[in-house]
Each structure stands twice: as C-alpha cells, then as structure tokens.
Amino acid sequence: MRRAEWVAARWLGVGVTACLAVVTIGLALGGQLALYINPDSAWFAVSMAVLALVGTVATFLVPLGAEADHGHDHGDVPHGIAHAHDHREHDHGSDHDHGSEHVDHGDLDREELDREAETVMLAPRRALAIVATVTGGVLASGITVAALVLPPASLSVELAMARDVGAPPLFAGMDSVTLATSGDTSSFGIGEWATVFATSTHPDTFEGESVKLTGFLTPDPDDPDSVRLTRLVITHCVIDAQPAALPVLSPGWESEHEVGDWVELDGTVRTGADGTLVIEPATVTAVPEPADPYEY
C-alpha cells in the first residue's frame, strides 16, 4: 500500500511535470506552441520545460519513498549515551512512582475520552482531504493524458462568441491610438482597430482609411445589416484570449457566408449614421483558417 502511495506521489509530481514539458517542447519544435501561448513567451516556456526534464531525470537518483522521510532518523546513538539516557528515565520513573502513591484514574479516563473525541472530529476532515486529493489527481492525470494524445487545436468560434460580453475591447495602449491618429495604420490588426473604434473621440479622423484584415465572421446582435469581423487576441496564453470585433456593413451577408467562416476583407473605414466607425467592404473573400489564428 505504501509503495502505491509513493508511486502516485511521484507521478503527480515529476510525472505530470515531465509529460507537460514533453508536450511543450514538441509543440515548439512543430511550430504549434503559438496555439496556446504568446510567441513572445515561447523561449521562457521551452527553457522551463527543458529544466523540468533535467529535474525529472535527477529524481531517478532518489529512492522511491524517500520524499516521505522527513529526517527523523538521527543515526545510531552511542551505547554509553543511550544507556545513560535509559538510566535517567528509569530514575525519573522511580521517583515518580515513589512520590505518588495514588493515581487519579478519573483523569486518565477523561484524557482517553478527549483523545477519542478528537479522533472522531478529525475523521471527516481526513476523509474530505482524501477525496480532494484523489479528485485533483484524477483531473491532473486526465488533462495530462489529453495533452499527450489529442492533436493541437485553436479555440473555437463558439468559445469566442461566448466570451464576447459586449464591452468595448481595449487590447492596445494609447500609443496605438496615437499612431492611428497620425495615419500610420499599416501594421494594425483587428485588435488595434477595435481599440481605435472603441476609443476614438473624433471618428471623422479615420474616414476613408483603407483596411485589409483577416478574421472570422460573427453576427452583429445590434444590426442585422452588419456582420462582425472577429479575431481572438491573446495577451499571455489562451486562458486570457478575448474576442476583438469590427462592424462591417454587409446587408444579406448570410446568403454568401456562414457564422465562423474565415474571410479576407478589403474595405474602407466609414462613419456611421450614429457617429460610430464601421467598415464598408469592397471585397470579402473566403480563406482557410490561418496557421496562427490569433493576434497578440
């Protein structure tokens, strides 16, 4: 039983870590790590993965179960010291026996009852701790095995739509807004343009700006004659991925495209009737999903 516990502890420690490290390095070598983290952080993730594998190899030098040894074995005590220690304990015990002719058995009974009550109180906590440990171990193992056997995949369009809470997206800083005002928008993606659309106080400044963007289509809940060109923007990893969307004037778009279709759009920024910015498309061409479907 103890051996099984040691193996489980080793698996949930270095075993899971080693598997995730292998997955990380494999994704990096295959050029697919960007599906999960910002490419700017790839060097750090790969370095930590290599370090984890080195640590895993080092654990083979540690005997199984050694992690449960907390250093209670203080080595052999010299015979003379041990004998003297036993002698002092014997003398102490003798003094106690001779000095106390009567033992209060009521106190002993109360102590025994207190110990039993404490054991009863701790039993549910121990059971809960065991259940939590087993549950966490199963979940961690399941995620690790899934990472090993499932092919890499990007986040779905449905997830992007679910994460869209309707709040104005702010993926870029004021430097991007300032750059847009100066007219240098050639490097802008959907994330930067979404920030400009949401924060511009002078929409007419961008009237007539040309855009060429790639994203997937999602419906505009506020305007049936518009569709939204959407892309997921990642700051650090897919956990913080948020959708950026731009309104595109396209009456009857459902007759040519479906929700989730990837398209390349050439168009012009216009000021809508309500004073907000929209894109007037010149061409909307269906394209396959890019190898790197995110913006960063």
PDB file of N, CA, C and O in Angstrom, residues 164 169 190 193-198 211 213 216-223 225-230 244-250 253 265 267-272 274-281:
ATOM      1  N   ASP A 164     -17.569  36.976 -25.724  1.00  0.00           N
ATOM      2  CA  ASP A 164     -17.887  38.347 -26.104  1.00  0.00           C
ATOM      3  C   ASP A 164     -19.009  38.852 -25.198  1.00  0.00           C
ATOM      4  O   ASP A 164     -20.164  38.473 -25.343  1.00  0.00           O
ATOM      5  N   PRO A 169     -13.685  46.614 -26.486  1.00  0.00           N
ATOM      6  CA  PRO A 169     -12.382  45.966 -26.340  1.00  0.00           C
ATOM      7  C   PRO A 169     -11.270  46.997 -26.231  1.00  0.00           C
ATOM      8  O   PRO A 169     -11.254  47.989 -26.953  1.00  0.00           O
ATOM      9  N   ILE A 190      -6.974  43.378 -36.252  1.00  0.00           N
ATOM     10  CA  ILE A 190      -8.335  43.618 -35.772  1.00  0.00           C
ATOM     11  C   ILE A 190      -8.313  44.138 -34.335  1.00  0.00           C
ATOM     12  O   ILE A 190      -9.123  44.999 -33.960  1.00  0.00           O
ATOM     13  N   TRP A 193      -7.447  47.946 -34.386  1.00  0.00           N
ATOM     14  CA  TRP A 193      -8.572  48.706 -34.944  1.00  0.00           C
ATOM     15  C   TRP A 193      -9.773  48.688 -34.000  1.00  0.00           C
ATOM     16  O   TRP A 193     -10.503  49.683 -33.891  1.00  0.00           O
ATOM     17  N   ALA A 194     -10.001  47.579 -33.308  1.00  0.00           N
ATOM     18  CA  ALA A 194     -11.108  47.523 -32.359  1.00  0.00           C
ATOM     19  C   ALA A 194     -10.913  48.530 -31.234  1.00  0.00           C
ATOM     20  O   ALA A 194     -11.872  49.161 -30.761  1.00  0.00           O
ATOM     21  N   THR A 195      -9.655  48.708 -30.797  1.00  0.00           N
ATOM     22  CA  THR A 195      -9.359  49.709 -29.776  1.00  0.00           C
ATOM     23  C   THR A 195      -9.643  51.112 -30.304  1.00  0.00           C
ATOM     24  O   THR A 195     -10.232  51.952 -29.614  1.00  0.00           O
ATOM     25  N   VAL A 196      -9.211  51.378 -31.535  1.00  0.00           N
ATOM     26  CA  VAL A 196      -9.458  52.681 -32.135  1.00  0.00           C
ATOM     27  C   VAL A 196     -10.958  52.944 -32.281  1.00  0.00           C
ATOM     28  O   VAL A 196     -11.455  54.031 -31.952  1.00  0.00           O
ATOM     29  N   PHE A 197     -11.692  51.947 -32.772  1.00  0.00           N
ATOM     30  CA  PHE A 197     -13.138  52.105 -32.940  1.00  0.00           C
ATOM     31  C   PHE A 197     -13.822  52.403 -31.609  1.00  0.00           C
ATOM     32  O   PHE A 197     -14.797  53.161 -31.553  1.00  0.00           O
ATOM     33  N   ALA A 198     -13.331  51.803 -30.523  1.00  0.00           N
ATOM     34  CA  ALA A 198     -13.983  51.934 -29.221  1.00  0.00           C
ATOM     35  C   ALA A 198     -13.605  53.208 -28.487  1.00  0.00           C
ATOM     36  O   ALA A 198     -14.359  53.676 -27.632  1.00  0.00           O
ATOM     37  N   VAL A 211      -8.406  49.404 -45.168  1.00  0.00           N
ATOM     38  CA  VAL A 211      -8.038  48.288 -44.290  1.00  0.00           C
ATOM     39  C   VAL A 211      -8.018  46.997 -45.095  1.00  0.00           C
ATOM     40  O   VAL A 211      -8.781  46.827 -46.049  1.00  0.00           O
ATOM     41  N   LEU A 213      -7.882  43.078 -43.719  1.00  0.00           N
ATOM     42  CA  LEU A 213      -7.853  42.300 -42.483  1.00  0.00           C
ATOM     43  C   LEU A 213      -8.371  40.893 -42.727  1.00  0.00           C
ATOM     44  O   LEU A 213      -9.182  40.651 -43.639  1.00  0.00           O
ATOM     45  N   PHE A 216     -12.699  35.869 -38.695  1.00  0.00           N
ATOM     46  CA  PHE A 216     -13.889  35.050 -38.934  1.00  0.00           C
ATOM     47  C   PHE A 216     -15.139  35.877 -38.640  1.00  0.00           C
ATOM     48  O   PHE A 216     -15.101  36.876 -37.910  1.00  0.00           O
ATOM     49  N   LEU A 217     -16.250  35.456 -39.238  1.00  0.00           N
ATOM     50  CA  LEU A 217     -17.482  36.229 -39.171  1.00  0.00           C
ATOM     51  C   LEU A 217     -18.345  35.798 -37.990  1.00  0.00           C
ATOM     52  O   LEU A 217     -18.531  34.610 -37.734  1.00  0.00           O
ATOM     53  N   THR A 218     -18.873  36.799 -37.289  1.00  0.00           N
ATOM     54  CA  THR A 218     -19.836  36.556 -36.212  1.00  0.00           C
ATOM     55  C   THR A 218     -20.979  37.545 -36.396  1.00  0.00           C
ATOM     56  O   THR A 218     -20.785  38.653 -36.916  1.00  0.00           O
ATOM     57  N   PRO A 219     -22.189  37.182 -35.988  1.00  0.00           N
ATOM     58  CA  PRO A 219     -23.335  38.078 -36.198  1.00  0.00           C
ATOM     59  C   PRO A 219     -23.253  39.315 -35.310  1.00  0.00           C
ATOM     60  O   PRO A 219     -22.667  39.291 -34.230  1.00  0.00           O
ATOM     61  N   ASP A 220     -23.841  40.400 -35.782  1.00  0.00           N
ATOM     62  CA  ASP A 220     -23.943  41.633 -35.006  1.00  0.00           C
ATOM     63  C   ASP A 220     -25.338  41.666 -34.379  1.00  0.00           C
ATOM     64  O   ASP A 220     -26.336  41.823 -35.090  1.00  0.00           O
ATOM     65  N   PRO A 221     -25.436  41.515 -33.051  1.00  0.00           N
ATOM     66  CA  PRO A 221     -26.765  41.441 -32.429  1.00  0.00           C
ATOM     67  C   PRO A 221     -27.531  42.758 -32.488  1.00  0.00           C
ATOM     68  O   PRO A 221     -28.751  42.767 -32.309  1.00  0.00           O
ATOM     69  N   ASP A 222     -26.847  43.875 -32.762  1.00  0.00           N
ATOM     70  CA  ASP A 222     -27.497  45.188 -32.763  1.00  0.00           C
ATOM     71  C   ASP A 222     -27.919  45.654 -34.152  1.00  0.00           C
ATOM     72  O   ASP A 222     -28.673  46.623 -34.273  1.00  0.00           O
ATOM     73  N   ASP A 223     -27.405  45.005 -35.194  1.00  0.00           N
ATOM     74  CA  ASP A 223     -27.700  45.463 -36.552  1.00  0.00           C
ATOM     75  C   ASP A 223     -27.726  44.264 -37.500  1.00  0.00           C
ATOM     76  O   ASP A 223     -26.687  43.696 -37.827  1.00  0.00           O
ATOM     77  N   ASP A 225     -28.116  44.230 -40.585  1.00  0.00           N
ATOM     78  CA  ASP A 225     -27.474  44.533 -41.859  1.00  0.00           C
ATOM     79  C   ASP A 225     -25.954  44.582 -41.736  1.00  0.00           C
ATOM     80  O   ASP A 225     -25.268  44.933 -42.711  1.00  0.00           O
ATOM     81  N   SER A 226     -25.430  44.246 -40.568  1.00  0.00           N
ATOM     82  CA  SER A 226     -23.982  44.240 -40.353  1.00  0.00           C
ATOM     83  C   SER A 226     -23.535  42.862 -39.887  1.00  0.00           C
ATOM     84  O   SER A 226     -24.315  42.077 -39.335  1.00  0.00           O
ATOM     85  N   VAL A 227     -22.281  42.580 -40.132  1.00  0.00           N
ATOM     86  CA  VAL A 227     -21.636  41.383 -39.621  1.00  0.00           C
ATOM     87  C   VAL A 227     -20.360  41.850 -38.940  1.00  0.00           C
ATOM     88  O   VAL A 227     -19.875  42.968 -39.214  1.00  0.00           O
ATOM     89  N   ARG A 228     -19.824  41.059 -38.073  1.00  0.00           N
ATOM     90  CA  ARG A 228     -18.614  41.487 -37.364  1.00  0.00           C
ATOM     91  C   ARG A 228     -17.421  40.622 -37.772  1.00  0.00           C
ATOM     92  O   ARG A 228     -17.517  39.387 -37.797  1.00  0.00           O
ATOM     93  N   LEU A 229     -16.349  41.279 -38.107  1.00  0.00           N
ATOM     94  CA  LEU A 229     -15.095  40.593 -38.413  1.00  0.00           C
ATOM     95  C   LEU A 229     -14.342  40.431 -37.093  1.00  0.00           C
ATOM     96  O   LEU A 229     -13.991  41.418 -36.445  1.00  0.00           O
ATOM     97  N   THR A 230     -14.100  39.178 -36.709  1.00  0.00           N
ATOM     98  CA  THR A 230     -13.662  38.882 -35.342  1.00  0.00           C
ATOM     99  C   THR A 230     -12.342  38.123 -35.337  1.00  0.00           C
ATOM    100  O   THR A 230     -12.047  37.357 -36.260  1.00  0.00           O
ATOM    101  N   ALA A 244     -11.871  40.324 -30.353  1.00  0.00           N
ATOM    102  CA  ALA A 244     -11.931  41.691 -30.871  1.00  0.00           C
ATOM    103  C   ALA A 244     -12.766  41.641 -32.145  1.00  0.00           C
ATOM    104  O   ALA A 244     -12.586  40.755 -32.978  1.00  0.00           O
ATOM    105  N   ALA A 245     -13.690  42.574 -32.295  1.00  0.00           N
ATOM    106  CA  ALA A 245     -14.605  42.525 -33.435  1.00  0.00           C
ATOM    107  C   ALA A 245     -14.797  43.912 -34.024  1.00  0.00           C
ATOM    108  O   ALA A 245     -14.819  44.922 -33.301  1.00  0.00           O
ATOM    109  N   LEU A 246     -14.944  43.958 -35.351  1.00  0.00           N
ATOM    110  CA  LEU A 246     -15.186  45.204 -36.068  1.00  0.00           C
ATOM    111  C   LEU A 246     -16.497  45.097 -36.842  1.00  0.00           C
ATOM    112  O   LEU A 246     -16.743  44.085 -37.519  1.00  0.00           O
ATOM    113  N   PRO A 247     -17.365  46.095 -36.755  1.00  0.00           N
ATOM    114  CA  PRO A 247     -18.626  46.057 -37.514  1.00  0.00           C
ATOM    115  C   PRO A 247     -18.384  46.279 -38.999  1.00  0.00           C
ATOM    116  O   PRO A 247     -17.627  47.181 -39.402  1.00  0.00           O
ATOM    117  N   VAL A 248     -19.004  45.462 -39.813  1.00  0.00           N
ATOM    118  CA  VAL A 248     -18.851  45.535 -41.273  1.00  0.00           C
ATOM    119  C   VAL A 248     -20.243  45.666 -41.892  1.00  0.00           C
ATOM    120  O   VAL A 248     -21.121  44.824 -41.642  1.00  0.00           O
ATOM    121  N   LEU A 249     -20.452  46.714 -42.675  1.00  0.00           N
ATOM    122  CA  LEU A 249     -21.731  46.891 -43.363  1.00  0.00           C
ATOM    123  C   LEU A 249     -21.858  45.856 -44.470  1.00  0.00           C
ATOM    124  O   LEU A 249     -21.105  45.880 -45.445  1.00  0.00           O
ATOM    125  N   SER A 250     -22.801  44.937 -44.313  1.00  0.00           N
ATOM    126  CA  SER A 250     -22.931  43.867 -45.310  1.00  0.00           C
ATOM    127  C   SER A 250     -24.347  43.294 -45.272  1.00  0.00           C
ATOM    128  O   SER A 250     -24.575  42.183 -44.751  1.00  0.00           O
ATOM    129  N   TRP A 253     -25.517  39.293 -45.719  1.00  0.00           N
ATOM    130  CA  TRP A 253     -24.260  38.537 -45.697  1.00  0.00           C
ATOM    131  C   TRP A 253     -24.499  37.040 -45.485  1.00  0.00           C
ATOM    132  O   TRP A 253     -23.691  36.211 -45.909  1.00  0.00           O
ATOM    133  N   LEU A 265     -10.821  40.554 -45.809  1.00  0.00           N
ATOM    134  CA  LEU A 265     -11.668  41.689 -46.135  1.00  0.00           C
ATOM    135  C   LEU A 265     -10.815  42.885 -46.563  1.00  0.00           C
ATOM    136  O   LEU A 265      -9.879  43.271 -45.862  1.00  0.00           O
ATOM    137  N   GLY A 267     -11.489  46.852 -47.416  1.00  0.00           N
ATOM    138  CA  GLY A 267     -12.558  47.830 -47.279  1.00  0.00           C
ATOM    139  C   GLY A 267     -12.060  49.186 -46.837  1.00  0.00           C
ATOM    140  O   GLY A 267     -10.854  49.458 -46.805  1.00  0.00           O
ATOM    141  N   THR A 268     -13.028  50.019 -46.463  1.00  0.00           N
ATOM    142  CA  THR A 268     -12.744  51.409 -46.083  1.00  0.00           C
ATOM    143  C   THR A 268     -13.472  51.730 -44.792  1.00  0.00           C
ATOM    144  O   THR A 268     -14.628  51.301 -44.600  1.00  0.00           O
ATOM    145  N   VAL A 269     -12.814  52.459 -43.931  1.00  0.00           N
ATOM    146  CA  VAL A 269     -13.431  52.895 -42.679  1.00  0.00           C
ATOM    147  C   VAL A 269     -14.376  54.054 -42.975  1.00  0.00           C
ATOM    148  O   VAL A 269     -13.998  55.031 -43.642  1.00  0.00           O
ATOM    149  N   ARG A 270     -15.600  53.935 -42.477  1.00  0.00           N
ATOM    150  CA  ARG A 270     -16.596  54.982 -42.653  1.00  0.00           C
ATOM    151  C   ARG A 270     -17.197  55.355 -41.300  1.00  0.00           C
ATOM    152  O   ARG A 270     -17.108  54.610 -40.342  1.00  0.00           O
ATOM    153  N   THR A 271     -17.818  56.543 -41.283  1.00  0.00           N
ATOM    154  CA  THR A 271     -18.539  56.980 -40.092  1.00  0.00           C
ATOM    155  C   THR A 271     -20.008  56.666 -40.288  1.00  0.00           C
ATOM    156  O   THR A 271     -20.631  57.107 -41.273  1.00  0.00           O
ATOM    157  N   GLY A 272     -20.567  55.891 -39.359  1.00  0.00           N
ATOM    158  CA  GLY A 272     -21.957  55.502 -39.465  1.00  0.00           C
ATOM    159  C   GLY A 272     -22.903  56.644 -39.172  1.00  0.00           C
ATOM    160  O   GLY A 272     -22.502  57.745 -38.761  1.00  0.00           O
ATOM    161  N   ASP A 274     -24.882  56.970 -36.771  1.00  0.00           N
ATOM    162  CA  ASP A 274     -24.893  57.334 -35.351  1.00  0.00           C
ATOM    163  C   ASP A 274     -23.555  57.889 -34.882  1.00  0.00           C
ATOM    164  O   ASP A 274     -23.343  58.096 -33.684  1.00  0.00           O
ATOM    165  N   GLY A 275     -22.631  58.120 -35.811  1.00  0.00           N
ATOM    166  CA  GLY A 275     -21.346  58.694 -35.449  1.00  0.00           C
ATOM    167  C   GLY A 275     -20.275  57.682 -35.098  1.00  0.00           C
ATOM    168  O   GLY A 275     -19.125  58.064 -34.851  1.00  0.00           O
ATOM    169  N   THR A 276     -20.598  56.396 -35.079  1.00  0.00           N
ATOM    170  CA  THR A 276     -19.604  55.361 -34.776  1.00  0.00           C
ATOM    171  C   THR A 276     -18.912  54.913 -36.051  1.00  0.00           C
ATOM    172  O   THR A 276     -19.412  55.119 -37.166  1.00  0.00           O
ATOM    173  N   LEU A 277     -17.774  54.276 -35.886  1.00  0.00           N
ATOM    174  CA  LEU A 277     -16.987  53.813 -37.023  1.00  0.00           C
ATOM    175  C   LEU A 277     -17.436  52.425 -37.467  1.00  0.00           C
ATOM    176  O   LEU A 277     -17.724  51.549 -36.629  1.00  0.00           O
ATOM    177  N   VAL A 278     -17.483  52.210 -38.765  1.00  0.00           N
ATOM    178  CA  VAL A 278     -17.808  50.914 -39.355  1.00  0.00           C
ATOM    179  C   VAL A 278     -16.888  50.708 -40.554  1.00  0.00           C
ATOM    180  O   VAL A 278     -16.221  51.637 -41.010  1.00  0.00           O
ATOM    181  N   ILE A 279     -16.881  49.477 -41.072  1.00  0.00           N
ATOM    182  CA  ILE A 279     -16.104  49.173 -42.276  1.00  0.00           C
ATOM    183  C   ILE A 279     -17.061  48.916 -43.435  1.00  0.00           C
ATOM    184  O   ILE A 279     -18.002  48.121 -43.313  1.00  0.00           O
ATOM    185  N   GLU A 280     -16.798  49.588 -44.523  1.00  0.00           N
ATOM    186  CA  GLU A 280     -17.552  49.351 -45.756  1.00  0.00           C
ATOM    187  C   GLU A 280     -16.703  48.452 -46.642  1.00  0.00           C
ATOM    188  O   GLU A 280     -15.646  48.864 -47.122  1.00  0.00           O
ATOM    189  N   PRO A 281     -17.126  47.211 -46.858  1.00  0.00           N
ATOM    190  CA  PRO A 281     -16.262  46.263 -47.582  1.00  0.00           C
ATOM    191  C   PRO A 281     -16.282  46.502 -49.086  1.00  0.00           C
ATOM    192  O   PRO A 281     -17.310  46.845 -49.671  1.00  0.00           O
TER     193      PRO A 281
END
